[in-house]
Amino acid sequence: MTISRRDLLLGATGLAAAGTVASPGQVFAQAAGAPKYTPEPGATLRLLRWAPFVKGDDEAWLANTKKFSDATGVQVRVDKESWEDIRPKAAVAANVGSGPDLMLVWFDDPFQYPEKLLDVTDIATDLGNRFGGWYEGPKGYGQTKDGKFVALPLATIGNGLVWRQSVIEKAGFKDMPTDTKGFLELCQALAKNNLPRAGFAMGNAVGDGNNFAHWIVWSHGGQMVDESGKVVINSPETIAALNYARELYKTFIPGTEGWLDINNNRAWLAGEVGVTANGVSIYYSTKNEARFKEIADDTRSSILPVGPVGKPIELHQTTSAIIFRHTKFPNAARAYLQFMYDKPQMDAWIGGSSAYCCPALKGFIDNPVWNADPVHKPYARASETLRPNGYAGPLGFASAATMADYVMVNMVAEAATGQRTPEEAAKRAETRANRVYKV
Amino acid sequence: MATTAALSRPAPRETTLAERILQDRNVLGILFMLPAAAFLFLFLTYPLGLGVYLGFTDTRIGRAGVWVGFENYESLWGDSVFWLSVFNTFLYTFVASILKFMLGLWLALLLNEHLPFKALIRAIVLLPWVVPTVLSAIAFWWIFDAQFSIVTWSLQKLGLVQGSINWLGDPQIARASVIAANVWRGIPFVAITLLAGLQTIPPSLHEAATLDGATSWQRFWHITLPMLSPIIAVVMTFSVLFTFTDFQLIYVLTRGGPLNATHLMATLSFQRAIPGGQLGEGAAIAVAMVPFLLGAIMFSYFGLQRRRWQQGGQD
């Protein structure tokens, strides 16, 4: 029998995978049946993530990371960047093949450079098997059409409808209507009775603007592209959605067409709006401050109203974990993510995030945080109601570029404000999307 | 004796080729210029060349592109948002530059007078220029807030307006708002530089003109302005360049909204290239700015610096 160099290498890899060549400090408990990755000797990692909005998220993530370092000896440096800098930083890291080993990225970022990312299918499959499976929406942000996972969906940053209960009661509504028709009637009643009005961002707001615009269009059956990536935005369903947006806009507080992500939070704190859509952070900005106690006690939340399509559909914001191929320590990076996605760590992190992060795995939704406060509850459905950006087409450059160019947001704003008729706005969006989808 | 002394003098040592080369004025000149040339090449020529090249490719973030010729430019030609950004950029540059020039010149003339606390006042005038753009942009963001604008509040208290003013929500008002913010920021640069120019004008010229019975307007028109025109050319060239390539103010205030009404070529280029991932198209938009910038420089140097113009004559 001859032993080739290849056999030797394969044998060494197998031994390493089995953990038999690892130093004692590098071994940590891994679930039975899970793929085993033993960190390379002397491995260190650098993770770049978005700056947390909730202190508990940061604390839990760092505590989990420390546990990993203690168990394996692998030091992990966690850097944070503002939300909007994550996309360019990830893109540059992928492009130049240098920088952080892992990142928490947004939306369809992984689909812009899938070949620069480590395949994590085995980990994703194992996590799915062990923790009740992935929610379909978030899964779409990690899995390519050929079934390969280039990212591990981490969480959905839920966007919910938030309102002041006392305000809607003064308008004659006991509860928030659950359908778009009733919701319009409520907003009209607020405006008519000179109460704090509704206000939704329609400026070039990455989070709130996109959430609102996609909800309006999707809830009426419109969509940017079909399964093949053909632009189908100029449809009767979209026109119906834009007509609805036009009626809704008439009830809004002035200035929403210039609103960026922060504006509705400001107006909310000032008591100027009675209804808006936001992450749960808008509630925490009042709950943790005594001077806003009245607003906090009066705050209620729900998922966004269901439109003619008959089921809740929302965009939300999604974050996924990726490992760059350029990392010198791929096994350490894989082991780190495996560890962070395991139930004890994920429970601590989801709990610490105070309902800000809805898990992408169904098995983690039993977290007590969702019942800790009634305002939290609707945010637990974020991963369930999520529909990926660029629905129903493939994720990639075109879907990301269409969103980055605010095609959907601009279309809704143009029609809502009367700058263009719904037909003109839909036609223009079609032309713009066609440029990106290269018709 | 003299002969002996001459004979004992050591024969001149033959210089080596390396020494001769190093003592050559031309070679030395090139050697001394090399660091600067390398610096310019590395940080100016290479990025610019790379940008121009990328504009002819379909490079995307994370994927090297292939040469597509003028495809990006053809695509932009039919892109209404691109043309809107071109219009916005010209409007922004034109209006802001004119306002900055007029107000800056006015301020410079005022500061050139004998004022108490002259040095202190001049230092204060420079403040808007010194404050980082992002900080002043955030201040303007509050000033132009749809709900909490101090300007709206003041006008309401004075009884001049009833409702709120949609500063950054209405396309026309948003354009005016961002121009106002840019003018506020840019005036000190123009004013202080023109002030330096004003102080180089010999007082004797004004005295002579005054003796000849010239009015203050005639003195300004026939002495101050012509004498100032070389520095005006330089200042306005820089001012136009800064304004044309502005990014931070727009990015903080509106992200190009509402409805792309304040998108400049620079902000659109960034939006397409980085968040949108289309490096090729983003580079093409950036490169499309170059001819306009060159045009502005040409106009300043070959137009405003003409001696005839400076002497108040016609072409």
PDB file of C-alpha atoms in Angstrom, chain A residues 98-228:
ATOM      1  CA  SER A  98      -8.829  41.593   3.393  1.00  0.00           C
ATOM      2  CA  GLY A  99     -10.335  42.922   6.606  1.00  0.00           C
ATOM      3  CA  PRO A 100     -12.653  41.187   9.057  1.00  0.00           C
ATOM      4  CA  ASP A 101     -12.996  37.405   9.053  1.00  0.00           C
ATOM      5  CA  LEU A 102     -16.712  37.490   9.743  1.00  0.00           C
ATOM      6  CA  MET A 103     -19.429  40.071   9.391  1.00  0.00           C
ATOM      7  CA  LEU A 104     -23.048  40.587  10.255  1.00  0.00           C
ATOM      8  CA  VAL A 105     -24.501  42.046   7.076  1.00  0.00           C
ATOM      9  CA  TRP A 106     -27.853  43.236   5.754  1.00  0.00           C
ATOM     10  CA  PHE A 107     -30.444  41.961   3.350  1.00  0.00           C
ATOM     11  CA  ASP A 108     -29.038  40.515   0.120  1.00  0.00           C
ATOM     12  CA  ASP A 109     -25.429  41.571   0.739  1.00  0.00           C
ATOM     13  CA  PRO A 110     -24.155  37.964   0.665  1.00  0.00           C
ATOM     14  CA  PHE A 111     -25.627  37.548  -2.819  1.00  0.00           C
ATOM     15  CA  GLN A 112     -23.500  40.341  -4.192  1.00  0.00           C
ATOM     16  CA  TYR A 113     -20.297  38.393  -3.657  1.00  0.00           C
ATOM     17  CA  PRO A 114     -21.265  34.754  -2.951  1.00  0.00           C
ATOM     18  CA  GLU A 115     -18.014  33.425  -4.349  1.00  0.00           C
ATOM     19  CA  LYS A 116     -16.084  35.394  -1.737  1.00  0.00           C
ATOM     20  CA  LEU A 117     -17.884  33.683   1.126  1.00  0.00           C
ATOM     21  CA  LEU A 118     -17.340  30.353   2.809  1.00  0.00           C
ATOM     22  CA  ASP A 119     -19.971  27.725   2.197  1.00  0.00           C
ATOM     23  CA  VAL A 120     -21.779  27.166   5.487  1.00  0.00           C
ATOM     24  CA  THR A 121     -24.387  24.710   4.212  1.00  0.00           C
ATOM     25  CA  ASP A 122     -23.407  21.994   6.661  1.00  0.00           C
ATOM     26  CA  ILE A 123     -23.755  24.286   9.650  1.00  0.00           C
ATOM     27  CA  ALA A 124     -27.021  25.758   8.369  1.00  0.00           C
ATOM     28  CA  THR A 125     -28.481  22.316   7.706  1.00  0.00           C
ATOM     29  CA  ASP A 126     -27.482  21.088  11.124  1.00  0.00           C
ATOM     30  CA  LEU A 127     -28.888  24.185  12.860  1.00  0.00           C
ATOM     31  CA  GLY A 128     -32.112  23.841  10.888  1.00  0.00           C
ATOM     32  CA  ASN A 129     -32.427  20.196  11.887  1.00  0.00           C
ATOM     33  CA  ARG A 130     -31.743  20.840  15.521  1.00  0.00           C
ATOM     34  CA  PHE A 131     -33.756  24.013  16.028  1.00  0.00           C
ATOM     35  CA  GLY A 132     -37.057  23.516  14.243  1.00  0.00           C
ATOM     36  CA  GLY A 133     -35.999  24.727  10.805  1.00  0.00           C
ATOM     37  CA  TRP A 134     -35.431  28.157   9.297  1.00  0.00           C
ATOM     38  CA  TYR A 135     -38.223  30.615   8.665  1.00  0.00           C
ATOM     39  CA  GLU A 136     -38.717  30.793   4.905  1.00  0.00           C
ATOM     40  CA  GLY A 137     -38.139  34.549   4.583  1.00  0.00           C
ATOM     41  CA  PRO A 138     -34.821  34.784   6.428  1.00  0.00           C
ATOM     42  CA  LYS A 139     -33.712  31.508   4.840  1.00  0.00           C
ATOM     43  CA  GLY A 140     -34.003  33.198   1.453  1.00  0.00           C
ATOM     44  CA  TYR A 141     -31.303  35.640   2.529  1.00  0.00           C
ATOM     45  CA  GLY A 142     -28.828  32.854   3.255  1.00  0.00           C
ATOM     46  CA  GLN A 143     -29.512  30.136   0.732  1.00  0.00           C
ATOM     47  CA  THR A 144     -28.784  30.404  -2.972  1.00  0.00           C
ATOM     48  CA  LYS A 145     -31.100  28.934  -5.587  1.00  0.00           C
ATOM     49  CA  ASP A 146     -28.952  25.817  -5.802  1.00  0.00           C
ATOM     50  CA  GLY A 147     -29.501  25.110  -2.119  1.00  0.00           C
ATOM     51  CA  LYS A 148     -26.121  26.270  -0.878  1.00  0.00           C
ATOM     52  CA  PHE A 149     -25.930  28.512   2.195  1.00  0.00           C
ATOM     53  CA  VAL A 150     -23.474  31.375   1.737  1.00  0.00           C
ATOM     54  CA  ALA A 151     -24.656  33.050   4.934  1.00  0.00           C
ATOM     55  CA  LEU A 152     -26.317  32.077   8.162  1.00  0.00           C
ATOM     56  CA  PRO A 153     -29.500  34.132   8.590  1.00  0.00           C
ATOM     57  CA  LEU A 154     -29.257  35.539  12.081  1.00  0.00           C
ATOM     58  CA  ALA A 155     -32.266  37.668  12.867  1.00  0.00           C
ATOM     59  CA  THR A 156     -35.027  39.863  11.577  1.00  0.00           C
ATOM     60  CA  ILE A 157     -35.084  43.400  12.890  1.00  0.00           C
ATOM     61  CA  GLY A 158     -38.836  43.617  13.052  1.00  0.00           C
ATOM     62  CA  ASN A 159     -40.723  46.611  11.792  1.00  0.00           C
ATOM     63  CA  GLY A 160     -44.095  46.930  13.481  1.00  0.00           C
ATOM     64  CA  LEU A 161     -47.016  49.281  13.569  1.00  0.00           C
ATOM     65  CA  VAL A 162     -46.805  51.441  16.681  1.00  0.00           C
ATOM     66  CA  TRP A 163     -49.571  53.719  17.935  1.00  0.00           C
ATOM     67  CA  ARG A 164     -50.852  55.692  20.890  1.00  0.00           C
ATOM     68  CA  GLN A 165     -53.896  53.890  22.260  1.00  0.00           C
ATOM     69  CA  SER A 166     -55.435  57.041  23.736  1.00  0.00           C
ATOM     70  CA  VAL A 167     -55.186  58.747  20.357  1.00  0.00           C
ATOM     71  CA  ILE A 168     -56.967  56.057  18.367  1.00  0.00           C
ATOM     72  CA  GLU A 169     -59.636  55.836  21.050  1.00  0.00           C
ATOM     73  CA  LYS A 170     -60.298  59.543  20.696  1.00  0.00           C
ATOM     74  CA  ALA A 171     -60.739  58.892  16.990  1.00  0.00           C
ATOM     75  CA  GLY A 172     -63.420  56.331  17.833  1.00  0.00           C
ATOM     76  CA  PHE A 173     -61.390  53.142  17.451  1.00  0.00           C
ATOM     77  CA  LYS A 174     -61.062  50.681  20.282  1.00  0.00           C
ATOM     78  CA  ASP A 175     -58.457  48.547  18.533  1.00  0.00           C
ATOM     79  CA  MET A 176     -56.104  48.999  15.634  1.00  0.00           C
ATOM     80  CA  PRO A 177     -57.777  47.746  12.449  1.00  0.00           C
ATOM     81  CA  THR A 178     -56.020  44.703  11.067  1.00  0.00           C
ATOM     82  CA  ASP A 179     -56.724  45.335   7.385  1.00  0.00           C
ATOM     83  CA  THR A 180     -55.617  48.117   5.054  1.00  0.00           C
ATOM     84  CA  LYS A 181     -59.181  49.385   4.517  1.00  0.00           C
ATOM     85  CA  GLY A 182     -59.837  49.819   8.209  1.00  0.00           C
ATOM     86  CA  PHE A 183     -56.386  51.283   8.699  1.00  0.00           C
ATOM     87  CA  LEU A 184     -57.088  53.997   6.145  1.00  0.00           C
ATOM     88  CA  GLU A 185     -60.340  54.820   7.901  1.00  0.00           C
ATOM     89  CA  LEU A 186     -58.486  55.158  11.190  1.00  0.00           C
ATOM     90  CA  CYS A 187     -55.858  57.474   9.685  1.00  0.00           C
ATOM     91  CA  GLN A 188     -58.599  59.566   8.097  1.00  0.00           C
ATOM     92  CA  ALA A 189     -60.351  59.807  11.462  1.00  0.00           C
ATOM     93  CA  LEU A 190     -57.130  60.999  13.123  1.00  0.00           C
ATOM     94  CA  ALA A 191     -56.701  63.736  10.538  1.00  0.00           C
ATOM     95  CA  LYS A 192     -60.359  64.758  10.626  1.00  0.00           C
ATOM     96  CA  ASN A 193     -60.433  65.042  14.417  1.00  0.00           C
ATOM     97  CA  ASN A 194     -57.215  67.033  14.557  1.00  0.00           C
ATOM     98  CA  LEU A 195     -55.459  64.335  16.561  1.00  0.00           C
ATOM     99  CA  PRO A 196     -51.766  63.402  16.259  1.00  0.00           C
ATOM    100  CA  ARG A 197     -51.713  62.014  12.744  1.00  0.00           C
ATOM    101  CA  ALA A 198     -50.108  59.029  11.143  1.00  0.00           C
ATOM    102  CA  GLY A 199     -46.585  59.464   9.758  1.00  0.00           C
ATOM    103  CA  PHE A 200     -44.479  57.042   7.703  1.00  0.00           C
ATOM    104  CA  ALA A 201     -41.075  57.765   6.167  1.00  0.00           C
ATOM    105  CA  MET A 202     -41.174  58.297   2.416  1.00  0.00           C
ATOM    106  CA  GLY A 203     -37.781  59.932   1.936  1.00  0.00           C
ATOM    107  CA  ASN A 204     -34.626  58.023   1.032  1.00  0.00           C
ATOM    108  CA  ALA A 205     -34.742  56.185   4.343  1.00  0.00           C
ATOM    109  CA  VAL A 206     -32.964  52.846   4.115  1.00  0.00           C
ATOM    110  CA  GLY A 207     -35.008  51.068   6.781  1.00  0.00           C
ATOM    111  CA  ASP A 208     -38.314  52.807   7.402  1.00  0.00           C
ATOM    112  CA  GLY A 209     -38.764  54.064   3.835  1.00  0.00           C
ATOM    113  CA  ASN A 210     -38.238  50.647   2.297  1.00  0.00           C
ATOM    114  CA  ASN A 211     -40.390  48.891   4.882  1.00  0.00           C
ATOM    115  CA  PHE A 212     -43.327  51.195   4.298  1.00  0.00           C
ATOM    116  CA  ALA A 213     -43.109  51.215   0.504  1.00  0.00           C
ATOM    117  CA  HIS A 214     -42.712  47.448   0.179  1.00  0.00           C
ATOM    118  CA  TRP A 215     -45.609  46.820   2.545  1.00  0.00           C
ATOM    119  CA  ILE A 216     -47.901  49.128   0.548  1.00  0.00           C
ATOM    120  CA  VAL A 217     -47.075  47.416  -2.746  1.00  0.00           C
ATOM    121  CA  TRP A 218     -46.834  43.812  -1.564  1.00  0.00           C
ATOM    122  CA  SER A 219     -49.985  43.964   0.534  1.00  0.00           C
ATOM    123  CA  HIS A 220     -51.895  44.823  -2.649  1.00  0.00           C
ATOM    124  CA  GLY A 221     -50.296  42.071  -4.708  1.00  0.00           C
ATOM    125  CA  GLY A 222     -47.732  44.155  -6.581  1.00  0.00           C
ATOM    126  CA  GLN A 223     -44.144  42.992  -6.911  1.00  0.00           C
ATOM    127  CA  MET A 224     -41.004  44.292  -8.536  1.00  0.00           C
ATOM    128  CA  VAL A 225     -40.109  41.165 -10.529  1.00  0.00           C
ATOM    129  CA  ASP A 226     -41.403  37.672 -11.185  1.00  0.00           C
ATOM    130  CA  GLU A 227     -39.569  34.422 -10.480  1.00  0.00           C
ATOM    131  CA  SER A 228     -37.398  34.806 -13.560  1.00  0.00           C
TER     132      SER A 228
END
